[in-house]
Amino acid sequence: MSEIQIDKFNRKNFGPDFIWGVSTAAPQTEGAWNEDGKSPSIWDTFSMKKGKIFQGQNPKIACDFYHRYREDIQLIKNLGIKNFRFSLSWSRILPNGTGPINHKGLDFYKSLCDELLEHGIEPWPTLYHWDLPQVLEDKGGWTNREVLNWFEYYSETIGKHLGNRGIQNWMVLNEPMVFTGAGHFLGYHAPGRRGFSNFIPAMLHAALCTGKKKKKLRSHQSSINIGSTYSCSFITPRTNSEADLIAAKKADALLNRLFIEPACGLGFPLSDLNVLNKVEKLMRPEDEKNLKVDLDFIGVQNYTREIVESCWYVPYLKARLVNAKKRGVPHTEMEWEVYPESIYEMLKKFSRYRPEIPLLVTENGAAFKDNWDGSNELKDPLRVEYLQSHISQVLRAKNEGIDVRGYFVWTLMDNFEWAEGYRPRFGLVYLDFETQKRVIKDSGKWFSSFISENFEGVEKKIVALEN
Ligand code: IFM
């Protein structure tokens, strides 16, 4: 057992305008993978390959949100949650990647947004949450520079058809580091590409797309806010040795700085990651300036910290992460350390880039084992403690003057957790995937009461966490 301290805090300490919400993503929740004209995404095809996903699972049905979104919106409303982040499925809207619109697919998002607004819930769509249409992957996907044109077409379509529906806040990409790194370098996420020859072009194109899409969305409604989201983890060197310090610096450049720095006009952090210098050969003269994006907000997505040590046999990077389970520290089902200060440190780090741009925590949450007994209740004290301790670190950052304006829990309900399948459960709502029954967990009830007007406050307390 080890302990974390949660200082006394209250929702009111965040001020009346602070944005509280929940986040989801199309490929993790919608299901209906081949209905109403949708074509397969790279996650549909990747999950059909042997050995790619835990127990051979797939996102074909997931939470069946495509059919159940009305009930789920009612659930969100009942929880008193006023902001809902979701993503749009490119292959549902444009089954050929570009070209003719699939109106049934588009209508789904029109109804979803209308329904949310009618229930007093702000829609927060993300344009791309990792589910490229397979037809585009077949042409090289993110490694093909043509993706800039495909993306432009997609964002133009969204701007034209959804841009006038009163949606105030948009996000362009979800965690470009993860979909390029896990999907194009390590190969354990879709599309399963590996190595620098895939990663470097994918990285460049993903970074360039953020600016392109932004302009296209903006042209249809000038008053909207457009941000993008970035994964990040506080990095600690394992020891103070010179070798570990160098390893930690490289890991920081790769995991935290690689996409936010070009977006903020600083270019790729190549001096700390010279293995990526090859990108310069791919860059065209206009790219340098197009990497910079005038973001209206920065979405910070944080779950854990990473301990990094030097490792001579890891090619190029010579660094590796030291697994939390092996370290014997409190961790989640993803084997991610529970380390609430990480979110504070990351907000501080991201606020220094462009202090005038507000930050939003667009994802934070935890997967813990949930033991559901078939009733309408589920106790998940570890998740409640995780949320409390992290929200209290967000408040710490805010109280120190960091312009953080919102916090979204990942996630509304248990869903398809990529290569891990349905095993890790991050939801505030439990999902029985056999019957599609939804059960609000104690964490959902806690979050709901915390964000309500008359919440009494979390007392200062020390909580014990299981290792
Ligand atoms: O489920 C993912 C989400 O799609 C992106 N951010 C991290 C979450 C938890 O792994």
PDB file of N, CA and C and ligand atoms in Angstrom, residues 28 129-130 174-175 303 336 363 410 417-418 426, ligand 1:
ATOM      1  N   GLN A  28     -14.208   3.691 -30.767  1.00  0.00           N
ATOM      2  CA  GLN A  28     -14.242   2.980 -29.485  1.00  0.00           C
ATOM      3  C   GLN A  28     -15.657   2.741 -28.978  1.00  0.00           C
ATOM      4  N   HIS A 129      -9.793  10.710 -34.692  1.00  0.00           N
ATOM      5  CA  HIS A 129      -9.361   9.933 -33.526  1.00  0.00           C
ATOM      6  C   HIS A 129      -8.953   8.538 -34.022  1.00  0.00           C
ATOM      7  N   TRP A 130      -7.941   8.523 -34.917  1.00  0.00           N
ATOM      8  CA  TRP A 130      -7.182   7.313 -35.267  1.00  0.00           C
ATOM      9  C   TRP A 130      -7.822   6.355 -36.262  1.00  0.00           C
ATOM     10  N   ASN A 174      -6.613  13.765 -32.450  1.00  0.00           N
ATOM     11  CA  ASN A 174      -6.414  13.192 -31.125  1.00  0.00           C
ATOM     12  C   ASN A 174      -5.025  12.568 -31.043  1.00  0.00           C
ATOM     13  N   GLU A 175      -4.216  13.069 -30.132  1.00  0.00           N
ATOM     14  CA  GLU A 175      -2.917  12.480 -29.779  1.00  0.00           C
ATOM     15  C   GLU A 175      -2.120  12.001 -31.000  1.00  0.00           C
ATOM     16  N   TYR A 303      -2.334  10.811 -18.259  1.00  0.00           N
ATOM     17  CA  TYR A 303      -2.791   9.690 -17.439  1.00  0.00           C
ATOM     18  C   TYR A 303      -1.791   9.288 -16.370  1.00  0.00           C
ATOM     19  N   TRP A 336      -0.081   1.621 -15.795  1.00  0.00           N
ATOM     20  CA  TRP A 336       0.381   3.009 -15.756  1.00  0.00           C
ATOM     21  C   TRP A 336       0.402   3.449 -14.297  1.00  0.00           C
ATOM     22  N   GLU A 363      -8.523  14.830 -21.758  1.00  0.00           N
ATOM     23  CA  GLU A 363      -8.638  13.423 -21.313  1.00  0.00           C
ATOM     24  C   GLU A 363      -7.835  13.218 -20.040  1.00  0.00           C
ATOM     25  N   TRP A 410     -11.791  10.803 -19.271  1.00  0.00           N
ATOM     26  CA  TRP A 410     -11.820   9.671 -20.187  1.00  0.00           C
ATOM     27  C   TRP A 410     -12.259   8.488 -19.361  1.00  0.00           C
ATOM     28  N   GLU A 417     -10.778  -0.507 -26.042  1.00  0.00           N
ATOM     29  CA  GLU A 417      -9.498   0.140 -25.726  1.00  0.00           C
ATOM     30  C   GLU A 417      -8.407  -0.391 -26.677  1.00  0.00           C
ATOM     31  N   TRP A 418      -8.612  -0.212 -27.965  1.00  0.00           N
ATOM     32  CA  TRP A 418      -7.611  -0.474 -28.992  1.00  0.00           C
ATOM     33  C   TRP A 418      -7.032  -1.888 -28.879  1.00  0.00           C
ATOM     34  N   PHE A 426     -12.322   1.999 -18.508  1.00  0.00           N
ATOM     35  CA  PHE A 426     -12.044   3.378 -18.078  1.00  0.00           C
ATOM     36  C   PHE A 426     -13.332   4.135 -17.722  1.00  0.00           C
TER      37      PHE A 426
HETATM   38  O1  IFM B   1      -8.632   5.170 -24.987  1.00  0.00           O
HETATM   39  C1  IFM B   1      -7.594   6.069 -25.180  1.00  0.00           C
HETATM   40  C2  IFM B   1      -8.039   7.216 -26.073  1.00  0.00           C
HETATM   41  O2  IFM B   1      -8.515   6.755 -27.293  1.00  0.00           O
HETATM   42  C3  IFM B   1      -6.853   8.133 -26.341  1.00  0.00           C
HETATM   43  N1  IFM B   1      -6.218   8.527 -25.128  1.00  0.00           N
HETATM   44  C4  IFM B   1      -5.897   7.517 -24.151  1.00  0.00           C
HETATM   45  C5  IFM B   1      -7.124   6.643 -23.876  1.00  0.00           C
HETATM   46  C6  IFM B   1      -6.778   5.558 -22.840  1.00  0.00           C
HETATM   47  O3  IFM B   1      -5.774   4.738 -23.309  1.00  0.00           O
END
